[in-house]
XYZ file of C-alpha atoms in Angstrom:
670
model
C 116.886 112.006 72.821
C 114.894 108.834 73.169
C 112.019 107.658 71.023
C 109.911 107.854 74.178
C 110.528 111.583 74.470
C 109.709 112.067 70.794
C 106.472 110.156 71.280
C 105.715 112.404 74.252
C 106.231 115.454 72.060
C 103.869 114.133 69.431
C 101.250 113.403 72.042
C 101.930 116.606 73.926
C 100.215 118.831 71.427
C 96.770 118.088 72.897
C 96.518 119.337 76.491
C 96.441 122.384 78.803
C 98.283 125.225 80.575
C 100.898 127.997 80.015
C 100.106 131.590 79.252
C 102.235 134.644 78.477
C 104.190 136.087 81.364
C 105.666 139.201 79.758
C 104.753 141.785 77.179
C 107.598 143.131 75.044
C 109.006 146.546 75.923
C 109.082 149.504 73.512
C 110.513 148.604 70.122
C 111.204 152.190 69.137
C 108.625 152.075 66.346
C 105.972 154.809 66.311
C 103.376 152.047 66.093
C 103.357 149.062 68.432
C 102.542 145.519 67.399
C 99.945 143.802 69.553
C 101.954 140.665 70.400
C 101.001 137.099 69.590
C 100.501 136.485 73.302
C 97.499 138.858 73.306
C 95.615 137.429 70.315
C 93.857 134.065 70.348
C 92.845 132.872 66.882
C 89.442 131.183 66.823
C 89.525 127.473 66.166
C 87.895 126.228 62.986
C 88.559 129.465 61.104
C 90.899 129.842 58.120
C 93.884 130.652 60.316
C 92.654 128.462 63.127
C 92.900 125.503 60.732
C 96.462 126.407 59.784
C 97.660 126.906 63.340
C 96.019 123.606 64.286
C 97.792 121.898 61.367
C 101.081 123.365 62.595
C 100.338 122.156 66.106
C 99.076 118.690 65.160
C 101.358 117.899 62.221
C 104.088 120.377 61.263
C 105.729 120.889 64.640
C 105.597 117.212 65.682
C 106.980 116.305 62.249
C 109.825 118.787 62.655
C 110.650 117.532 66.141
C 110.685 113.962 64.831
C 112.960 114.994 61.957
C 115.308 116.663 64.431
C 115.620 113.186 65.949
C 115.812 111.077 62.805
C 118.021 113.464 60.815
C 120.586 113.819 63.594
C 119.890 117.378 64.711
C 119.663 116.411 68.379
C 122.569 114.016 67.853
C 124.781 116.908 66.775
C 124.198 118.668 70.094
C 124.817 115.421 71.978
C 128.128 114.941 70.142
C 129.129 118.550 70.830
C 128.619 117.924 74.546
C 131.331 115.261 74.276
C 133.675 116.433 71.503
C 136.116 113.990 69.993
C 138.916 113.988 67.435
C 137.344 110.812 66.076
C 134.364 112.660 64.602
C 134.363 113.537 60.899
C 131.738 116.270 61.151
C 131.123 116.681 57.425
C 130.335 112.985 57.071
C 127.166 113.194 59.196
C 126.205 116.897 59.348
C 124.617 118.090 56.142
C 124.898 121.827 56.768
C 126.466 123.897 59.559
C 123.094 125.618 60.025
C 121.296 122.355 60.861
C 121.199 123.523 64.491
C 118.627 126.131 63.479
C 116.033 123.466 62.682
C 115.895 122.794 66.415
C 115.682 126.478 67.289
C 112.991 127.293 64.733
C 110.862 124.335 65.787
C 111.061 125.399 69.429
C 110.090 128.911 68.367
C 107.027 127.640 66.533
C 106.065 125.415 69.454
C 106.364 128.434 71.751
C 104.009 130.468 69.581
C 101.507 127.622 69.369
C 101.405 127.402 73.160
C 99.410 130.636 73.110
C 96.595 129.100 71.066
C 96.982 125.596 72.525
C 98.461 125.824 76.062
C 100.157 122.553 76.973
C 102.300 121.720 80.036
C 103.622 118.532 78.456
C 104.843 120.403 75.397
C 106.599 122.882 77.685
C 108.267 119.956 79.444
C 109.334 118.447 76.143
C 110.899 121.724 75.025
C 112.753 121.830 78.357
C 114.153 118.362 77.658
C 115.415 119.528 74.268
C 116.961 122.613 75.863
C 118.884 120.346 78.237
C 120.540 118.779 75.205
C 121.213 122.180 73.638
C 122.691 123.621 76.850
C 125.066 120.681 77.265
C 126.652 121.520 73.903
C 127.478 125.119 74.880
C 131.147 125.864 75.415
C 132.303 127.515 78.632
C 132.550 130.975 77.071
C 129.044 130.739 75.585
C 129.970 129.749 72.007
C 127.326 127.379 70.668
C 127.928 126.062 67.171
C 127.999 122.299 66.945
C 129.637 122.252 63.502
C 132.906 123.290 65.191
C 132.525 122.147 68.792
C 132.048 118.474 67.883
C 135.651 118.373 66.632
C 137.446 121.737 66.691
C 140.455 120.264 64.911
C 138.328 119.107 61.989
C 135.033 121.029 61.938
C 132.450 121.007 59.176
C 134.047 121.749 55.810
C 132.223 125.100 55.615
C 133.370 126.258 59.043
C 137.033 127.268 58.764
C 139.970 126.555 61.032
C 139.105 129.207 63.645
C 135.929 130.862 64.821
C 134.435 133.476 62.495
C 137.033 133.199 59.706
C 134.472 131.739 57.281
C 131.476 133.674 58.593
C 131.151 135.818 55.480
C 131.379 132.752 53.282
C 129.608 129.638 54.545
C 130.004 129.014 58.269
C 126.618 130.471 59.356
C 127.826 130.961 62.958
C 125.947 134.258 63.244
C 122.929 132.912 61.352
C 122.689 130.206 64.012
C 122.902 132.915 66.672
C 120.031 134.813 65.076
C 117.623 131.907 65.020
C 118.634 130.877 68.537
C 117.954 134.344 69.928
C 114.643 134.707 68.081
C 113.479 131.349 69.400
C 114.653 132.088 72.936
C 112.760 135.399 73.006
C 109.579 133.706 71.760
C 109.958 130.906 74.316
C 110.348 133.425 77.124
C 107.337 135.463 75.983
C 105.172 132.340 75.772
C 106.263 130.575 78.956
C 108.014 133.057 81.229
C 110.920 130.606 81.503
C 114.445 132.025 81.098
C 115.967 128.628 80.375
C 116.431 129.182 76.655
C 116.941 132.927 77.017
C 119.926 132.365 79.301
C 121.509 130.000 76.761
C 120.977 132.468 73.942
C 122.317 135.411 75.926
C 125.503 133.523 76.713
C 126.119 132.977 73.000
C 125.161 136.564 72.206
C 127.575 137.792 74.875
C 130.319 135.655 73.334
C 129.634 137.225 69.943
C 129.665 140.744 71.390
C 133.073 140.061 72.954
C 134.634 138.448 69.899
C 133.049 140.141 66.864
C 133.169 143.891 66.374
C 135.188 146.907 65.268
C 137.745 146.968 68.088
C 141.344 145.847 67.819
C 141.570 142.106 68.371
C 137.961 141.447 67.448
C 136.852 139.612 64.322
C 135.705 142.333 61.930
C 133.140 140.317 60.033
C 129.452 140.665 59.233
C 126.880 137.879 58.901
C 127.173 135.909 55.674
C 123.485 135.089 56.094
C 121.566 137.842 57.838
C 119.048 137.412 60.636
C 121.192 138.155 63.685
C 120.442 141.856 63.151
C 116.709 141.376 63.768
C 117.298 138.951 66.604
C 119.782 141.124 68.493
C 117.446 144.121 68.200
C 114.694 141.940 69.660
C 117.005 140.807 72.460
C 117.801 144.429 73.260
C 114.095 145.265 73.463
C 113.507 142.314 75.776
C 116.482 142.859 78.077
C 117.280 146.558 77.769
C 120.969 145.698 77.343
C 122.334 148.224 74.833
C 125.277 146.073 73.747
C 122.955 143.850 71.699
C 121.611 146.797 69.723
C 125.143 148.111 69.210
C 126.199 144.725 67.828
C 123.239 144.646 65.452
C 124.178 148.102 64.183
C 127.807 147.038 63.747
C 126.667 144.127 61.585
C 124.836 146.579 59.341
C 127.284 149.487 59.354
C 130.239 147.327 58.384
C 128.663 145.798 55.294
C 130.663 146.883 52.277
C 133.761 147.410 54.453
C 134.943 143.861 55.131
C 136.888 141.518 52.873
C 133.823 139.946 51.222
C 131.931 142.406 49.040
C 129.282 140.924 46.771
C 125.664 141.416 45.816
C 124.791 137.820 46.729
C 124.992 138.653 50.444
C 124.214 142.386 50.079
C 127.768 143.243 51.163
C 128.675 144.976 47.894
C 128.346 148.433 49.428
C 127.317 150.064 52.730
C 123.650 149.483 53.504
C 122.795 153.171 53.383
C 124.038 153.270 49.799
C 121.827 150.414 48.643
C 118.723 151.362 46.650
C 117.848 148.124 44.822
C 116.994 144.647 46.092
C 119.733 142.311 44.893
C 121.246 138.950 45.679
C 119.951 136.080 47.776
C 116.342 137.002 48.492
C 116.127 135.566 52.015
C 119.347 137.174 53.164
C 118.157 140.452 51.655
C 114.702 140.393 53.238
C 116.108 139.619 56.666
C 118.673 142.398 56.355
C 116.116 144.994 55.267
C 113.891 144.017 58.207
C 116.894 144.280 60.529
C 117.637 147.750 59.153
C 114.094 148.799 60.020
C 114.473 147.493 63.581
C 117.762 149.253 64.153
C 116.465 152.454 62.532
C 113.441 152.468 64.827
C 115.590 151.976 67.910
C 118.368 154.414 66.999
C 116.562 156.998 64.877
C 118.942 156.460 61.952
C 117.131 158.258 59.132
C 119.684 157.109 56.522
C 118.588 153.527 57.155
C 114.947 154.499 56.662
C 115.723 156.329 53.431
C 117.547 153.268 52.100
C 114.853 150.729 52.951
C 112.137 153.033 51.600
C 113.925 152.991 48.236
C 114.552 149.242 48.380
C 110.912 148.553 49.273
C 109.731 150.570 46.285
C 112.137 148.682 44.040
C 110.751 145.347 45.244
C 107.056 146.225 45.060
C 107.215 148.201 41.817
C 109.672 146.046 39.856
C 110.589 142.706 41.474
C 107.587 141.216 43.268
C 105.408 138.458 41.901
C 101.626 138.760 41.940
C 101.648 136.208 44.768
C 103.842 138.487 46.867
C 106.773 136.113 46.416
C 110.278 137.311 45.576
C 113.396 135.767 44.097
C 113.170 135.213 40.347
C 116.307 133.145 39.912
C 117.217 129.630 40.992
C 120.862 130.649 40.586
C 121.756 132.183 43.930
C 118.108 131.939 45.088
C 118.180 135.558 44.074
C 116.316 138.635 42.942
C 116.535 139.151 39.207
C 116.826 142.375 37.256
C 113.971 144.865 37.252
C 110.841 143.288 35.717
C 112.559 139.889 35.445
C 109.666 137.747 36.692
C 109.561 134.383 34.872
C 106.766 132.033 35.844
C 107.866 128.464 35.059
C 111.370 128.990 36.469
C 110.388 131.351 39.289
C 112.195 130.512 42.507
C 110.128 132.362 45.095
C 111.564 130.518 48.065
C 109.060 130.087 50.897
C 111.579 131.604 53.327
C 111.862 134.662 51.084
C 108.094 135.190 51.269
C 108.301 134.994 55.058
C 111.060 137.615 54.986
C 108.745 139.906 52.999
C 106.104 139.623 55.725
C 108.739 140.679 58.247
C 109.799 143.617 56.084
C 106.307 144.852 55.240
C 105.176 144.660 58.834
C 108.130 146.753 59.953
C 107.510 149.277 57.193
C 103.959 149.648 58.496
C 105.209 150.118 62.061
C 107.481 152.895 60.782
C 105.058 154.689 58.488
C 101.512 153.665 59.474
C 100.388 153.187 55.870
C 97.993 150.380 54.948
C 99.846 149.771 51.669
C 102.456 147.814 53.597
C 99.790 145.605 55.173
C 98.230 145.174 51.713
C 101.558 143.763 50.517
C 101.950 141.692 53.677
C 98.480 140.223 53.192
C 99.169 139.396 49.532
C 102.332 137.533 50.489
C 100.693 135.845 53.466
C 97.722 134.376 51.575
C 99.641 133.423 48.452
C 103.426 133.359 48.698
C 103.717 131.963 52.252
C 100.953 129.416 52.753
C 101.538 127.985 49.283
C 104.733 126.573 50.819
C 102.846 124.218 53.166
C 100.075 121.752 52.427
C 96.794 122.390 54.207
C 97.336 119.381 56.480
C 100.724 120.739 57.556
C 102.715 117.730 56.397
C 104.249 118.564 53.000
C 106.164 121.551 51.702
C 107.414 123.538 48.756
C 110.854 125.128 48.784
C 110.333 127.135 45.547
C 106.884 128.403 44.544
C 106.631 128.836 40.745
C 103.659 130.463 39.028
C 103.568 127.874 36.256
C 104.240 124.150 36.014
C 104.476 122.089 32.824
C 104.706 118.653 34.456
C 108.293 118.319 33.223
C 110.411 121.012 34.834
C 111.492 119.837 38.294
C 111.611 123.013 40.326
C 112.539 121.408 43.671
C 116.194 120.845 44.546
C 115.842 117.116 43.955
C 114.237 117.642 40.550
C 110.748 116.743 41.783
C 107.560 118.608 40.936
C 105.499 118.109 44.080
C 105.414 118.874 47.759
C 107.930 117.022 49.934
C 107.673 115.835 53.537
C 111.137 117.280 54.282
C 114.273 118.555 52.609
C 117.948 117.934 53.251
C 118.241 121.706 53.560
C 115.202 122.031 55.789
C 115.083 125.809 56.208
C 111.605 126.189 54.676
C 109.698 123.534 56.679
C 111.277 124.653 59.957
C 110.693 128.314 59.061
C 107.002 127.559 58.492
C 106.996 125.859 61.902
C 107.882 129.145 63.507
C 106.003 131.492 61.215
C 102.481 130.045 60.938
C 101.829 130.054 64.715
C 103.194 133.616 64.941
C 100.468 134.921 62.615
C 98.310 136.282 65.503
C 100.972 138.929 66.075
C 100.212 140.621 62.748
C 96.482 141.211 63.261
C 96.456 144.382 65.391
C 98.650 147.329 66.317
C 98.311 150.445 68.494
C 99.568 154.009 68.548
C 98.529 156.204 71.437
C 94.744 156.110 71.512
C 94.472 154.501 68.055
C 93.849 150.806 67.453
C 94.740 149.449 64.006
C 92.767 146.518 62.616
C 95.201 145.178 60.039
C 94.218 141.615 59.217
C 90.837 139.935 59.133
C 90.719 136.648 61.009
C 88.443 135.206 63.659
C 90.022 135.920 67.041
C 89.684 137.377 70.504
C 92.315 139.888 71.581
C 92.927 142.033 74.625
C 95.209 145.050 74.354
C 95.937 148.460 75.830
C 94.753 151.442 73.772
C 95.686 154.833 75.182
C 96.106 153.272 78.626
C 92.667 151.657 78.426
C 92.222 147.874 78.286
C 90.093 146.852 75.320
C 88.941 143.418 74.252
C 88.075 142.914 70.611
C 86.244 139.877 69.256
C 86.498 139.494 65.497
C 84.210 137.184 63.541
C 84.663 136.578 59.821
C 84.907 133.926 57.116
C 87.666 135.892 55.401
C 89.214 135.303 52.844
C 86.102 133.575 51.467
C 83.748 136.341 52.570
C 84.311 140.079 52.767
C 82.131 140.482 55.847
C 83.865 141.226 59.150
C 82.301 141.928 62.550
C 84.249 143.488 65.417
C 82.656 143.400 68.860
C 84.198 145.926 71.250
C 84.443 145.446 75.012
C 86.377 148.235 76.756
C 87.178 147.630 80.407
C 86.046 151.216 80.967
C 83.928 153.227 78.600
C 85.818 155.975 76.844
C 87.069 157.444 73.609
C 89.654 156.020 71.241
C 90.037 155.669 67.481
C 89.655 152.385 65.659
C 91.588 152.406 62.387
C 89.931 149.867 60.084
C 92.025 148.882 57.083
C 90.228 149.097 53.759
C 92.379 146.809 51.586
C 93.800 148.052 48.316
C 92.177 145.157 46.478
C 88.678 146.467 47.258
C 89.680 150.080 46.494
C 90.831 149.175 42.980
C 94.558 148.839 43.633
C 96.240 145.474 43.074
C 99.690 146.534 44.288
C 101.169 149.920 45.219
C 103.071 151.507 42.370
C 101.222 149.806 39.539
C 103.361 146.745 38.755
C 100.001 144.950 38.596
C 96.647 146.529 37.783
C 93.089 145.352 37.320
C 92.360 144.692 33.647
C 88.596 145.098 34.037
C 86.424 148.064 34.964
C 84.505 146.419 37.804
C 83.809 148.486 40.899
C 83.837 146.763 44.276
C 81.808 148.398 46.989
C 82.626 148.486 50.672
C 80.994 150.032 53.691
C 81.520 150.281 57.434
C 78.773 150.423 60.054
C 78.734 150.980 63.811
C 75.901 149.248 65.628
C 74.158 148.725 62.301
C 74.381 152.334 61.108
C 76.646 152.973 58.133
C 79.244 155.670 58.597
C 81.257 157.786 56.177
C 84.566 159.545 56.345
C 87.770 159.920 54.403
C 90.466 157.292 54.472
C 93.746 158.066 56.209
C 96.608 156.114 54.576
C 94.191 153.325 53.692
C 92.389 153.223 57.055
C 88.914 154.408 57.971
C 89.221 156.138 61.384
C 86.297 155.661 63.776
C 86.551 157.906 66.828
C 83.819 157.606 69.450
C 82.988 156.924 73.059
C 83.124 153.148 72.982
C 80.772 151.117 75.132
C 80.581 147.432 75.901
C 78.738 145.627 73.111
C 79.492 148.147 70.359
C 79.835 146.371 67.032
C 81.740 147.535 63.968
C 80.744 145.835 60.716
C 82.833 145.897 57.556
C 81.527 144.693 54.214
C 83.748 144.291 51.144
C 82.531 143.007 47.784
C 84.599 140.046 46.609
C 84.147 140.217 42.868
C 86.485 138.010 40.827
C 88.807 140.363 38.953
C 91.187 140.085 36.017
C 94.714 141.386 36.515
C 97.413 142.462 34.075
C 101.101 143.130 34.617
C 103.253 146.046 33.548
C 104.188 145.517 29.887
C 107.857 145.477 30.889
C 107.256 142.089 32.541
C 107.864 140.098 29.363
C 106.714 136.797 30.887
C 103.195 138.181 31.413
C 102.583 140.084 28.188
C 99.321 139.060 26.570
C 98.268 137.257 29.737
C 95.827 137.810 32.576
C 95.599 136.470 36.087
C 92.503 136.117 38.251
C 92.114 137.272 41.832
C 89.285 137.364 44.322
C 89.770 139.377 47.476
C 93.343 138.794 48.672
C 93.652 135.468 46.840
C 95.411 134.819 43.556
C 93.868 131.977 41.553
C 95.412 129.421 39.205
C 94.289 126.625 36.890
C 95.719 123.156 37.350
C 95.387 119.797 35.673
C 93.244 118.099 38.323
C 90.183 120.278 37.637
C 90.441 120.549 33.866
C 90.327 117.695 31.378
C 92.445 119.613 28.896
C 95.841 121.285 28.732
C 95.584 124.520 30.751
C 98.518 125.870 28.737
C 96.277 125.946 25.636
C 93.429 127.897 27.187
C 92.728 131.524 26.248
C 90.610 133.357 28.808
C 88.002 135.800 27.528
C 88.921 139.459 27.695
C 85.773 139.915 29.790
C 85.215 136.465 31.290
C 82.076 135.334 33.068
C 82.734 133.810 36.491
C 80.930 131.178 38.533
C 81.796 130.585 42.185
C 81.432 127.140 43.816
C 82.471 125.489 47.069
C 85.070 122.722 47.135
C 84.945 121.572 50.776
C 87.354 118.644 50.383
C 90.228 120.449 48.661
C 93.019 121.811 50.868
C 90.771 122.190 53.902
C 87.963 123.736 51.872
C 88.211 126.398 49.174
C 86.033 128.341 46.772
C 86.623 127.504 43.119
C 86.038 129.799 40.182
C 84.967 128.871 36.659
C 85.909 131.374 33.930
C 84.883 131.459 30.293
C 87.300 131.321 27.399
C 88.486 129.294 24.420
C 90.463 126.072 24.194
C 92.923 125.896 21.305
C 93.767 122.381 20.099
C 95.675 121.044 17.113
C 93.862 118.545 14.873
C 95.268 115.926 12.534
C 95.750 118.202 9.495
C 97.769 120.692 11.547
C 94.975 123.204 11.914
C 93.864 124.676 15.197
C 90.381 124.280 16.572
C 88.945 126.926 18.857
C 86.291 125.623 21.229
C 84.425 127.732 23.788
C 85.134 126.255 27.208
C 85.160 127.157 30.866
C 88.281 126.708 32.937
C 88.242 125.888 36.654
C 90.468 127.918 38.931
C 91.515 127.331 42.527
C 93.401 129.504 45.032
C 97.085 129.430 44.173
C 98.084 128.260 47.642
C 96.008 125.086 47.159
C 97.684 123.834 43.982
C 99.504 120.484 43.898
C 97.440 118.987 46.714
C 96.382 116.272 44.254
C 99.746 115.486 42.711
C 102.047 117.214 40.230
C 100.970 118.348 36.807
C 100.340 121.408 34.699
C 99.410 124.677 36.381
C 99.100 128.300 35.270
C 98.554 131.554 37.137
C 98.938 133.800 34.080
C 96.536 132.644 31.358
C 96.772 133.575 27.697
C 94.210 136.330 27.220
C 91.941 137.906 24.656
C 93.622 140.956 23.164
C 91.112 143.776 23.538
C 92.093 144.724 27.079
C 95.763 143.840 26.852
C 97.025 146.976 25.099
C 100.517 148.185 25.934
C 100.610 150.183 29.169
């Protein structure tokens, strides 16, 4: 890959052309996602800014890192294997191939918002390099192919023998297939899809329950989701059968441990344990396979696991993974703040899981959790300009504890293990696919973001134009343009945060007694009606130009945690709408660790247009405790400035707190 081609890629993200050629087939879910190819996010909006940052900065950066960090070079070497290569000396991890796949996936998604023929051509040039590395039988894993006699130290002497430990052969397959499906949906080209299918076919032949096959399951899950997606796209049942084998054989192979959720069969698992990313991907894969096969035991298991996460193991930001050791879930209610791991990839996995739970059950509580993770746990992992990243996402920083792998305390331009930056490459541009869903003649409005979307509702083509300044404003306008006038039901989500519920199950609750009002109007006339699983149904004969308006009060609220969360006892957090707020050093000329927020604080809202692409700050009243020379404490009334959690550390590392020490009168034991 020449520097000229890289330069072309960086320049490519500015021009015109491709549009979606194919809609996905039935996924088996009762509810159908309106795909990313049907939703165009409006430029200049909250999500428009983030997709533009991914297009202008994150994806070009990732492509350039694939060049400079040897990712393309690994494929080039695999095309011409040699006994002279010492693979472990130049390949950091055997899953480095996935950085290429994930970046292509993100670029494919971004083509929908920013069509670009030159970017398509650049991706094709990368795929030429990838295809050249594929072995004759379809196997594509550069960590072995470069030098089969001496592969990467994690890879084992033969194919698959170290899969349940460290080889990541099936993890690579999963990301390849996901990326290939996205590329096909965005461009209509089968170039990548054909490569991915050849590797998938190789896996189907060589890995499975039959005599002579390798009876192993993925050491790092994601192939389950990807193979289910490939089945939906191609209709070839063998891919779904392989995905189900990967799930059904967990707890039956030689490696049985909580770390990789292989300690027992998946249908016998009731608690989220082990490596949080592996877990989230597996639970999402279980939902996909359950939807496609009707396996009710899978659904029962993931229902229980979901409740365990949301009621006992999820941070207020929607992040998961309390422990650095094993990048893992902790015990129930083990949610430390300073040492929280909360890997960015784990937050992304929770979006995948919650979205699938919604598609299964049609309940807005899953979208409430998805939204919480999206606005706090996911986008905190990427700077607003798209160029720097967090791997972990703690809820407290003391300016001393280095939470990143390298011991640093600030965002990094890249990591040696680059799973989080490349995962953000693919996830941020896919966001349009989470906005809407359909079921028969019902249209679900799940997320609030400026966009124009065209979809089929009960066999009728409907275009919806959404205008909003969400998450800064709670006002949303939906302009309806049906191709033909007729009746259908619009299901408008009324978020839990405006209905008085922080999270389902009560792990977090509002500590104040404020009441936030909301109302819905059609063509300016307010309407009533009971909520159905968190949605307000609006059934009518829709005409061109009909407008649905949603208003939600965005009152700053205080939040408390279940008393069993020891790290948060005697503390309160602040939220406004879907956003969690924090206090950091750059806005406060005192130690935020020594601030006690009033039990009933007064809030002031101000604009900060230059911070992280523009945010709204909050000031909250309280008391600053400081030691004086004689050892006594002084208590001085002060206001503390708070910013959205996702925006912290844009001005350098330093002290930060989400959970503030609180006045005692509202913090009684629950």
